Amino acid sequence: MISNLPPMTQVIPSPAWQELRDLVAEGRTADLADRVIALDEAERPEVARRLPAFLKELRQTAGRMAGERWESLDEGESLSWDGTMPGVLAGFGMSLRIVGAGTIAGPAAAATWLGRREFSPRWVTAQDSADLVRVILSRPAGWRADVVGRLAGRIRTPGDTLVPLVLALLRACGGVPAERDPLVVAWLSARVVEGDPLLGPLLPRIFEAEGAGRALREERLEPAPSPWLSRMRELLASGQVSRGELLDGCVSRFLRGGDAIDLRFFVRLHMLIDPSPQEAGARARDYLRLLPSAPGTVAELALAQVRRTGPHDPAEVAEAIGALTFRPEAKLARAGLSWLEAEVRQAPGRAAGLAPALTTAFAHASYEVQGRAAALAIRHAAAFGVSAAEIAGAIPMLPGALGARVAAVFGGEATPEETGVVTYLPPDGRY
């Protein structure tokens, strides 16, 4: 790779050190890994001691080479990144990591060496780490587990240059460290690997890791499932993951909260699973808990599952309908009114318990929702007669013309209609 390394500072170097220097200079990583693995217990500490000074020499060499390249440029020509001092030094990065991984005794020092950003700048395409992994696998199990754990803990974002190395090491070494949300997000953001050994330990964490949903926000079911949803479908079909496990994961993630973007992937995963009425029924209480404040897409999903299950406790139904008519989304409020009407038709005696949800809709920002609520009250006036005073007291929240129609049935006073406002009212009381 690079043949003009500086002369060695020590007069009588060991043969092993001389050989390693030559292999680093030539960029022969496979041969370098073989030689590092073959070092004996006396040679390893000597090589490790020389690494800091060697890195300093390499920085000087890289700076000199970059300067020479700069001076050789023709007028108007620019220097590419690999001609800069960091670019030249990065050319030694994998070789230096291999030497350090095979010789540095302390796990903390080894992780610091392997994690040096100058060995793999952000603008450099990740190098094949197979030889480095081979060297690390030759070290004692406790040492490598400590080093890999420390490297995993240094990951902060999916674009971190350590991600490819850490994922390769985890796949080779096992022992995934716990409580590393950035690691989970980085794994999700990388390409899907067939037969990935990380699937077992990391898949359950996607429902808990902060940032996991945002990393998967672009996943789609149509026109064909994108990589992670496709993988989920395959896992379900093969029985590698149970439907219950994924459903519980989705519902628990919904209950944890988040905005629509954070939860988009989990909504689509839930749609992919398509729970049966029995599966939905087993989680009905959790779906009911989602109705008041979950993002609209999650609330719609939860409502669909609740409506296909049952029977439900009347008090829980009244609370759920009230939560829906209170929501600002007109679609959900209308769905709540439809559910309310179905309940009243099925059991008119429940109307009194549903009256608060009805009057909540009187105050909705959507005129359509207000109109539907007013029409519903009039249609089922007999059932709501026991709550006439409650409904009459809420009439001022309705627009004047709507309020007047309801007041004619339940009593109370409507808000005066604004002059010049024309309101269309269906003659049959329907809306």
CSV table of C-alpha atoms in Angstrom, one decimal:
chain,number,residue,atom,x,y,z
A,1,MET,CA,0.0,0.0,0.0
A,2,ILE,CA,2.6,2.5,1.2
A,3,SER,CA,6.2,1.8,1.0
A,4,ASN,CA,7.9,4.9,2.3
A,5,LEU,CA,7.4,4.6,6.0
A,6,PRO,CA,9.9,6.4,8.2
A,7,PRO,CA,12.9,4.5,9.6
A,8,MET,CA,12.5,2.8,12.9
A,9,THR,CA,13.4,4.8,15.9
A,10,GLN,CA,14.9,1.9,17.8
A,11,VAL,CA,18.3,0.7,16.6
A,12,ILE,CA,17.8,-3.0,17.2
A,13,PRO,CA,14.1,-3.9,16.5
A,14,SER,CA,12.8,-7.4,17.0
A,15,PRO,CA,12.3,-9.5,13.8
A,16,ALA,CA,8.5,-9.7,14.6
A,17,TRP,CA,8.2,-5.9,14.8
A,18,GLN,CA,10.1,-5.4,11.6
A,19,GLU,CA,7.9,-8.0,9.8
A,20,LEU,CA,4.7,-6.4,11.1
A,21,ARG,CA,5.8,-2.9,10.0
A,22,ASP,CA,6.4,-4.3,6.5
A,23,LEU,CA,3.0,-5.9,6.4
A,24,VAL,CA,1.3,-2.7,7.5
A,25,ALA,CA,3.2,-0.7,4.9
A,26,GLU,CA,2.1,-3.2,2.2
A,27,GLY,CA,-1.5,-3.3,3.3
A,28,ARG,CA,-1.6,-7.1,3.4
A,29,THR,CA,-4.2,-7.5,6.1
A,30,ALA,CA,-4.7,-11.2,5.7
A,31,ASP,CA,-1.0,-11.9,6.2
A,32,LEU,CA,-0.8,-9.3,8.9
A,33,ALA,CA,-3.6,-11.0,10.8
A,34,ASP,CA,-1.9,-14.4,10.5
A,35,ARG,CA,1.3,-13.0,11.8
A,36,VAL,CA,-0.3,-11.2,14.7
A,37,ILE,CA,-2.2,-14.3,15.8
A,38,ALA,CA,1.1,-16.2,15.7
A,39,LEU,CA,2.9,-13.8,18.0
A,40,ASP,CA,4.2,-15.4,21.2
A,41,GLU,CA,3.6,-14.1,24.7
A,42,ALA,CA,7.0,-12.2,24.7
A,43,GLU,CA,6.4,-10.5,21.4
A,44,ARG,CA,2.9,-9.2,22.0
A,45,PRO,CA,3.7,-6.7,24.8
A,46,GLU,CA,6.7,-5.4,22.8
A,47,VAL,CA,4.6,-4.7,19.8
A,48,ALA,CA,1.9,-3.1,21.9
A,49,ARG,CA,4.5,-0.8,23.5
A,50,ARG,CA,5.6,0.4,20.1
A,51,LEU,CA,2.2,1.2,18.7
A,52,PRO,CA,1.8,4.8,20.1
A,53,ALA,CA,5.2,5.9,18.7
A,54,PHE,CA,4.4,4.1,15.4
A,55,LEU,CA,1.1,5.9,15.1
A,56,LYS,CA,2.9,9.2,15.6
A,57,GLU,CA,5.4,8.3,12.8
A,58,LEU,CA,2.5,7.4,10.5
A,59,ARG,CA,0.8,10.7,11.1
A,60,GLN,CA,4.0,12.4,10.1
A,61,THR,CA,4.3,10.3,7.1
A,62,ALA,CA,0.7,10.9,6.1
A,63,GLY,CA,1.2,14.7,6.5
A,64,ARG,CA,4.3,14.6,4.4
A,65,MET,CA,2.7,12.6,1.7
A,66,ALA,CA,-0.4,14.8,1.6
A,67,GLY,CA,1.9,17.9,1.3
A,68,GLU,CA,3.7,16.3,-1.6
A,69,ARG,CA,0.4,15.5,-3.3
A,70,TRP,CA,-0.7,19.1,-2.8
A,71,GLU,CA,2.4,20.5,-4.3
A,72,SER,CA,2.1,18.3,-7.3
A,73,LEU,CA,-1.4,19.6,-8.2
A,74,ASP,CA,-1.8,21.5,-11.5
A,75,GLU,CA,-3.4,24.9,-11.4
A,76,GLY,CA,-7.2,24.6,-10.8
A,77,GLU,CA,-7.0,21.0,-9.7
A,78,SER,CA,-8.4,20.0,-6.3
A,79,LEU,CA,-7.2,17.4,-3.9
A,80,SER,CA,-9.6,14.5,-3.2
A,81,TRP,CA,-10.2,13.4,0.4
A,82,ASP,CA,-7.8,10.4,0.1
A,83,GLY,CA,-5.0,12.8,-0.7
A,84,THR,CA,-5.4,14.7,2.6
A,85,MET,CA,-3.5,13.8,5.7
A,86,PRO,CA,-6.5,12.1,7.4
A,87,GLY,CA,-7.2,10.3,4.1
A,88,VAL,CA,-3.7,8.9,3.9
A,89,LEU,CA,-3.7,7.9,7.6
A,90,ALA,CA,-7.0,6.1,7.1
A,91,GLY,CA,-5.3,3.9,4.6
A,92,PHE,CA,-3.4,2.4,7.6
A,93,GLY,CA,-6.5,2.2,9.8
A,94,MET,CA,-7.5,-1.5,9.4
A,95,SER,CA,-3.9,-2.7,9.6
A,96,LEU,CA,-3.3,-0.7,12.8
A,97,ARG,CA,-6.5,-2.0,14.3
A,98,ILE,CA,-5.4,-5.6,13.5
A,99,VAL,CA,-2.1,-5.1,15.3
A,100,GLY,CA,-3.6,-3.5,18.3
A,101,ALA,CA,-6.4,-6.1,18.6
A,102,GLY,CA,-3.8,-8.9,18.7
A,103,THR,CA,-1.3,-7.3,21.1
A,104,ILE,CA,-2.9,-4.8,23.6
A,105,ALA,CA,-3.5,-6.6,26.9
A,106,GLY,CA,-6.0,-4.4,28.6
A,107,PRO,CA,-9.6,-4.4,27.3
A,108,ALA,CA,-10.2,-0.7,27.9
A,109,ALA,CA,-7.0,0.2,26.1
A,110,ALA,CA,-7.7,-2.1,23.3
A,111,ALA,CA,-11.3,-0.7,22.8
A,112,THR,CA,-9.9,2.8,22.8
A,113,TRP,CA,-7.3,1.9,20.1
A,114,LEU,CA,-9.9,0.1,18.0
A,115,GLY,CA,-12.3,3.0,18.3
A,116,ARG,CA,-10.0,5.7,17.1
A,117,ARG,CA,-11.9,7.8,14.6
A,118,GLU,CA,-8.8,8.6,12.6
A,119,PHE,CA,-8.6,4.9,11.6
A,120,SER,CA,-12.0,5.1,9.9
A,121,PRO,CA,-13.2,8.7,9.1
A,122,ARG,CA,-16.9,9.2,8.3
A,123,TRP,CA,-16.2,9.8,4.6
A,124,VAL,CA,-14.3,6.5,4.1
A,125,THR,CA,-16.2,3.4,2.8
A,126,ALA,CA,-16.2,0.8,5.6
A,127,GLN,CA,-13.4,-1.8,5.0
A,128,ASP,CA,-13.9,-5.6,5.2
A,129,SER,CA,-13.3,-6.4,8.9
A,130,ALA,CA,-13.0,-10.2,8.5
A,131,ASP,CA,-9.3,-10.2,9.3
A,132,LEU,CA,-9.7,-8.0,12.3
A,133,VAL,CA,-12.6,-10.2,13.6
A,134,ARG,CA,-10.4,-13.2,13.1
A,135,VAL,CA,-7.7,-11.7,15.3
A,136,ILE,CA,-10.2,-10.7,18.0
A,137,LEU,CA,-11.6,-14.2,18.0
A,138,SER,CA,-8.1,-15.5,18.8
A,139,ARG,CA,-8.0,-13.6,22.1
A,140,PRO,CA,-9.4,-15.0,25.4
A,141,ALA,CA,-13.2,-15.1,25.6
A,142,GLY,CA,-13.4,-12.7,28.6
A,143,TRP,CA,-11.1,-10.2,26.9
A,144,ARG,CA,-13.0,-10.1,23.7
A,145,ALA,CA,-16.4,-9.9,25.4
A,146,ASP,CA,-15.2,-6.9,27.4
A,147,VAL,CA,-13.7,-5.2,24.3
A,148,VAL,CA,-16.8,-5.7,22.2
A,149,GLY,CA,-19.1,-4.5,25.0
A,150,ARG,CA,-17.0,-1.3,25.3
A,151,LEU,CA,-17.1,-0.7,21.5
A,152,ALA,CA,-20.8,-1.2,21.4
A,153,GLY,CA,-21.1,1.4,24.2
A,154,ARG,CA,-19.3,3.9,22.0
A,155,ILE,CA,-22.0,3.8,19.3
A,156,ARG,CA,-24.2,6.9,19.4
A,157,THR,CA,-25.9,7.1,16.0
A,158,PRO,CA,-26.6,4.6,13.1
A,159,GLY,CA,-24.0,6.5,11.0
A,160,ASP,CA,-21.2,5.9,13.5
A,161,THR,CA,-18.2,4.5,11.7
A,162,LEU,CA,-17.8,1.8,14.4
A,163,VAL,CA,-21.2,0.2,13.5
A,164,PRO,CA,-20.0,-2.2,10.8
A,165,LEU,CA,-17.2,-3.5,13.0
A,166,VAL,CA,-19.3,-3.8,16.1
A,167,LEU,CA,-22.1,-5.7,14.2
A,168,ALA,CA,-19.5,-8.0,12.7
A,169,LEU,CA,-17.9,-8.7,16.1
A,170,LEU,CA,-21.3,-9.3,17.7
A,171,ARG,CA,-22.3,-11.8,15.0
A,172,ALA,CA,-19.0,-13.6,15.4
A,173,CYS,CA,-18.6,-13.4,19.2
A,174,GLY,CA,-22.1,-13.3,20.5
A,175,GLY,CA,-22.9,-11.9,23.9
A,176,VAL,CA,-25.0,-8.8,22.9
A,177,PRO,CA,-24.7,-6.2,25.6
A,178,ALA,CA,-27.9,-5.1,27.3
A,179,GLU,CA,-29.5,-1.7,27.4
A,180,ARG,CA,-27.8,-0.3,24.3
A,181,ASP,CA,-30.6,1.5,22.4
A,182,PRO,CA,-28.2,3.2,19.9
A,183,LEU,CA,-26.9,-0.3,19.0
A,184,VAL,CA,-30.4,-1.6,18.3
A,185,VAL,CA,-31.2,1.4,16.1
A,186,ALA,CA,-27.8,1.0,14.3
A,187,TRP,CA,-28.6,-2.7,13.7
A,188,LEU,CA,-32.1,-1.8,12.3
A,189,SER,CA,-30.6,0.9,10.1
A,190,ALA,CA,-28.0,-1.5,8.5
A,191,ARG,CA,-28.9,-3.9,5.8
A,192,VAL,CA,-30.9,-7.0,6.6
A,193,VAL,CA,-28.7,-10.0,6.9
A,194,GLU,CA,-30.0,-13.5,6.0
A,195,GLY,CA,-29.7,-15.8,9.0
A,196,ASP,CA,-28.6,-13.0,11.2
A,197,PRO,CA,-27.5,-14.4,14.6
A,198,LEU,CA,-28.4,-11.0,16.1
A,199,LEU,CA,-32.1,-11.4,15.3
A,200,GLY,CA,-32.8,-13.5,18.4
A,201,PRO,CA,-31.3,-11.1,21.0
A,202,LEU,CA,-32.1,-7.8,19.3
A,203,LEU,CA,-35.6,-8.3,17.8
A,204,PRO,CA,-37.4,-8.1,21.1
A,205,ARG,CA,-35.6,-4.8,21.9
A,206,ILE,CA,-37.0,-3.0,18.9
A,207,PHE,CA,-40.3,-2.5,20.8
A,208,GLU,CA,-38.4,-0.7,23.6
A,209,ALA,CA,-35.4,1.0,22.1
A,210,GLU,CA,-35.6,4.7,21.8
A,211,GLY,CA,-35.4,5.7,18.1
A,212,ALA,CA,-36.2,2.3,16.7
A,213,GLY,CA,-39.5,3.3,15.2
A,214,ARG,CA,-38.1,6.4,13.7
A,215,ALA,CA,-35.3,4.4,12.1
A,216,LEU,CA,-38.0,2.2,10.5
A,217,ARG,CA,-40.4,5.0,9.6
A,218,GLU,CA,-40.0,4.4,5.8
A,219,GLU,CA,-41.0,0.8,5.9
A,220,ARG,CA,-44.0,0.0,3.7
A,221,LEU,CA,-46.5,-2.8,3.2
A,222,GLU,CA,-47.5,-1.7,-0.3
A,223,PRO,CA,-46.8,-2.3,-3.2
A,224,ALA,CA,-44.6,-5.0,-1.5
A,225,PRO,CA,-43.3,-5.2,2.0
A,226,SER,CA,-40.0,-3.4,2.4
A,227,PRO,CA,-37.0,-5.2,4.0
A,228,TRP,CA,-37.9,-5.3,7.7
A,229,LEU,CA,-41.6,-5.9,7.2
A,230,SER,CA,-40.7,-8.6,4.7
A,231,ARG,CA,-38.4,-10.2,7.2
A,232,MET,CA,-41.2,-10.1,9.8
A,233,ARG,CA,-43.5,-11.8,7.4
A,234,GLU,CA,-40.9,-14.5,6.8
A,235,LEU,CA,-40.3,-15.0,10.5
A,236,LEU,CA,-44.1,-15.4,11.1
A,237,ALA,CA,-44.5,-17.8,8.2
A,238,SER,CA,-41.6,-20.0,9.4
A,239,GLY,CA,-42.7,-19.9,13.0
A,240,GLN,CA,-39.4,-18.4,14.2
A,241,VAL,CA,-41.4,-15.7,15.9
A,242,SER,CA,-44.8,-16.1,17.4
A,243,ARG,CA,-47.7,-13.9,16.5
A,244,GLY,CA,-48.4,-13.3,20.1
A,245,GLU,CA,-44.8,-12.1,20.7
A,246,LEU,CA,-45.1,-9.6,17.9
A,247,LEU,CA,-48.6,-8.5,18.8
A,248,ASP,CA,-47.6,-8.0,22.5
A,249,GLY,CA,-44.6,-6.0,21.3
A,250,CYS,CA,-46.6,-3.7,19.1
A,251,VAL,CA,-49.3,-3.1,21.8
A,252,SER,CA,-46.7,-2.4,24.5
A,253,ARG,CA,-45.0,0.0,22.1
A,254,PHE,CA,-48.2,1.8,21.5
A,255,LEU,CA,-48.8,2.1,25.2
A,256,ARG,CA,-45.4,3.5,25.8
A,257,GLY,CA,-46.4,6.5,23.6
A,258,GLY,CA,-44.8,8.5,20.9
A,259,ASP,CA,-45.7,10.5,17.9
A,260,ALA,CA,-47.2,9.1,14.7
A,261,ILE,CA,-43.8,8.9,13.0
A,262,ASP,CA,-42.3,6.9,15.9
A,263,LEU,CA,-45.1,4.4,15.8
A,264,ARG,CA,-45.7,4.2,12.0
A,265,PHE,CA,-43.7,1.0,11.6
A,266,PHE,CA,-45.4,-0.7,14.5
A,267,VAL,CA,-48.9,0.2,13.1
A,268,ARG,CA,-47.8,-1.5,9.8
A,269,LEU,CA,-46.4,-4.5,11.6
A,270,HIS,CA,-49.7,-4.8,13.5
A,271,MET,CA,-51.5,-4.7,10.1
A,272,LEU,CA,-49.2,-7.3,8.7
A,273,ILE,CA,-50.0,-9.6,11.7
A,274,ASP,CA,-53.8,-9.0,11.2
A,275,PRO,CA,-54.8,-10.4,14.6
A,276,SER,CA,-57.8,-12.8,14.8
A,277,PRO,CA,-60.8,-11.8,16.9
A,278,GLN,CA,-59.5,-14.1,19.7
A,279,GLU,CA,-56.1,-12.5,19.6
A,280,ALA,CA,-57.6,-9.0,19.7
A,281,GLY,CA,-60.0,-10.0,22.4
A,282,ALA,CA,-57.1,-11.0,24.7
A,283,ARG,CA,-55.7,-7.5,24.4
A,284,ALA,CA,-59.0,-5.6,24.3
A,285,ARG,CA,-58.3,-3.7,27.5
A,286,ASP,CA,-55.0,-2.4,26.2
A,287,TYR,CA,-56.7,-1.3,23.0
A,288,LEU,CA,-59.3,0.6,25.0
A,289,ARG,CA,-56.5,2.3,26.9
A,290,LEU,CA,-55.1,3.6,23.6
A,291,LEU,CA,-58.3,5.4,22.5
A,292,PRO,CA,-58.0,8.7,24.5
A,293,SER,CA,-54.5,9.9,23.6
A,294,ALA,CA,-52.7,7.7,21.2
A,295,PRO,CA,-51.8,9.2,17.8
A,296,GLY,CA,-54.7,9.0,15.3
A,297,THR,CA,-53.4,6.1,13.3
A,298,VAL,CA,-52.9,4.1,16.5
A,299,ALA,CA,-56.3,5.0,17.9
A,300,GLU,CA,-58.0,4.0,14.6
A,301,LEU,CA,-56.2,0.7,14.8
A,302,ALA,CA,-57.2,0.2,18.4
A,303,LEU,CA,-60.8,1.1,17.7
A,304,ALA,CA,-61.1,-1.4,14.9
A,305,GLN,CA,-59.8,-4.1,17.2
A,306,VAL,CA,-62.2,-3.2,20.0
A,307,ARG,CA,-65.2,-3.1,17.7
A,308,ARG,CA,-64.6,-6.6,16.5
A,309,THR,CA,-64.4,-8.0,20.0
A,310,GLY,CA,-66.7,-8.1,22.9
A,311,PRO,CA,-68.9,-7.9,24.8
A,312,HIS,CA,-67.2,-5.2,26.8
A,313,ASP,CA,-68.0,-3.8,30.2
A,314,PRO,CA,-70.6,-1.0,29.8
A,315,ALA,CA,-68.6,1.4,31.9
A,316,GLU,CA,-65.5,0.8,29.8
A,317,VAL,CA,-67.5,1.3,26.6
A,318,ALA,CA,-68.9,4.6,27.8
A,319,GLU,CA,-65.4,5.8,28.8
A,320,ALA,CA,-64.0,4.7,25.4
A,321,ILE,CA,-66.8,6.5,23.5
A,322,GLY,CA,-66.3,9.6,25.6
A,323,ALA,CA,-62.6,9.5,24.8
A,324,LEU,CA,-63.3,9.3,21.1
A,325,THR,CA,-65.9,12.2,21.0
A,326,PHE,CA,-63.4,14.3,22.9
A,327,ARG,CA,-60.6,13.8,20.4
A,328,PRO,CA,-59.9,16.6,17.9
A,329,GLU,CA,-59.8,14.3,14.9
A,330,ALA,CA,-63.3,14.5,13.3
A,331,LYS,CA,-62.9,10.9,11.9
A,332,LEU,CA,-62.4,9.5,15.4
A,333,ALA,CA,-65.2,11.6,16.9
A,334,ARG,CA,-67.6,10.4,14.2
A,335,ALA,CA,-66.5,6.8,14.8
A,336,GLY,CA,-67.3,7.4,18.5
A,337,LEU,CA,-70.8,8.6,17.7
A,338,SER,CA,-71.4,5.7,15.4
A,339,TRP,CA,-70.4,3.3,18.2
A,340,LEU,CA,-72.6,5.3,20.7
A,341,GLU,CA,-75.6,5.0,18.4
A,342,ALA,CA,-75.1,1.2,18.0
A,343,GLU,CA,-75.0,0.9,21.8
A,344,VAL,CA,-78.2,2.8,22.3
A,345,ARG,CA,-80.0,0.8,19.7
A,346,GLN,CA,-78.8,-2.4,21.2
A,347,ALA,CA,-79.5,-1.4,24.8
A,348,PRO,CA,-81.5,1.8,25.2
A,349,GLY,CA,-81.1,1.6,29.0
A,350,ARG,CA,-77.4,2.4,28.6
A,351,ALA,CA,-78.2,5.9,27.1
A,352,ALA,CA,-77.9,7.6,30.4
A,353,GLY,CA,-74.3,6.4,30.8
A,354,LEU,CA,-73.5,7.5,27.3
A,355,ALA,CA,-75.0,11.0,27.6
A,356,PRO,CA,-71.7,12.6,28.7
A,357,ALA,CA,-70.0,11.3,25.6
A,358,LEU,CA,-72.9,12.7,23.5
A,359,THR,CA,-72.7,16.2,25.0
A,360,THR,CA,-68.9,16.2,24.7
A,361,ALA,CA,-69.5,16.0,20.9
A,362,PHE,CA,-71.7,19.1,21.1
A,363,ALA,CA,-68.5,21.1,21.8
A,364,HIS,CA,-66.4,19.6,19.0
A,365,ALA,CA,-64.5,21.9,16.6
A,366,SER,CA,-66.0,20.1,13.6
A,367,TYR,CA,-69.5,21.3,12.6
A,368,GLU,CA,-70.1,17.9,11.0
A,369,VAL,CA,-69.5,16.2,14.4
A,370,GLN,CA,-71.8,18.6,16.1
A,371,GLY,CA,-74.5,18.0,13.6
A,372,ARG,CA,-74.2,14.3,13.9
A,373,ALA,CA,-74.4,14.5,17.7
A,374,ALA,CA,-77.5,16.8,17.5
A,375,ALA,CA,-79.2,14.5,15.0
A,376,LEU,CA,-78.4,11.4,17.2
A,377,ALA,CA,-79.8,13.1,20.3
A,378,ILE,CA,-83.1,13.9,18.4
A,379,ARG,CA,-83.4,10.4,16.9
A,380,HIS,CA,-83.0,8.7,20.2
A,381,ALA,CA,-84.8,11.3,22.3
A,382,ALA,CA,-86.8,8.6,24.1
A,383,ALA,CA,-83.7,6.8,25.3
A,384,PHE,CA,-82.0,10.0,26.3
A,385,GLY,CA,-85.1,11.3,28.1
A,386,VAL,CA,-83.6,10.4,31.5
A,387,SER,CA,-80.7,12.7,30.7
A,388,ALA,CA,-82.7,15.6,29.3
A,389,ALA,CA,-81.4,18.1,31.8
A,390,GLU,CA,-77.8,17.1,31.1
A,391,ILE,CA,-78.4,17.4,27.3
A,392,ALA,CA,-80.3,20.7,27.7
A,393,GLY,CA,-77.4,22.1,29.7
A,394,ALA,CA,-75.0,21.4,26.9
A,395,ILE,CA,-77.1,22.9,24.2
A,396,PRO,CA,-75.3,26.3,24.3
A,397,MET,CA,-72.2,24.6,23.0
A,398,LEU,CA,-73.9,23.8,19.7
A,399,PRO,CA,-74.3,26.4,16.9
A,400,GLY,CA,-77.5,28.3,17.2
A,401,ALA,CA,-79.6,26.5,14.6
A,402,LEU,CA,-78.5,23.0,15.7
A,403,GLY,CA,-79.1,24.0,19.4
A,404,ALA,CA,-82.6,25.2,18.6
A,405,ARG,CA,-83.5,21.9,17.1
A,406,VAL,CA,-82.2,20.0,20.1
A,407,ALA,CA,-83.8,22.5,22.6
A,408,ALA,CA,-87.2,21.9,20.9
A,409,VAL,CA,-86.9,18.3,22.1
A,410,PHE,CA,-85.0,18.5,25.4
A,411,GLY,CA,-85.6,22.0,26.5
A,412,GLY,CA,-82.9,24.6,27.3
A,413,GLU,CA,-81.8,27.6,25.4
A,414,ALA,CA,-79.8,27.7,22.2
A,415,THR,CA,-77.0,30.2,21.4
A,416,PRO,CA,-78.4,33.0,19.3
A,417,GLU,CA,-77.5,32.4,15.6
A,418,GLU,CA,-75.1,35.0,14.1
A,419,THR,CA,-76.7,37.4,11.7
A,420,GLY,CA,-76.1,36.4,8.1
A,421,VAL,CA,-75.0,32.9,8.8
A,422,VAL,CA,-77.0,30.3,6.7
A,423,THR,CA,-77.0,26.8,8.2
A,424,TYR,CA,-78.3,23.8,6.3
A,425,LEU,CA,-80.3,21.4,8.4
A,426,PRO,CA,-81.7,18.1,7.0
A,427,PRO,CA,-85.5,18.2,7.3
A,428,ASP,CA,-85.7,14.7,8.7
A,429,GLY,CA,-83.3,15.3,11.5
A,430,ARG,CA,-80.7,13.0,10.1
A,431,TYR,CA,-77.1,14.1,9.6
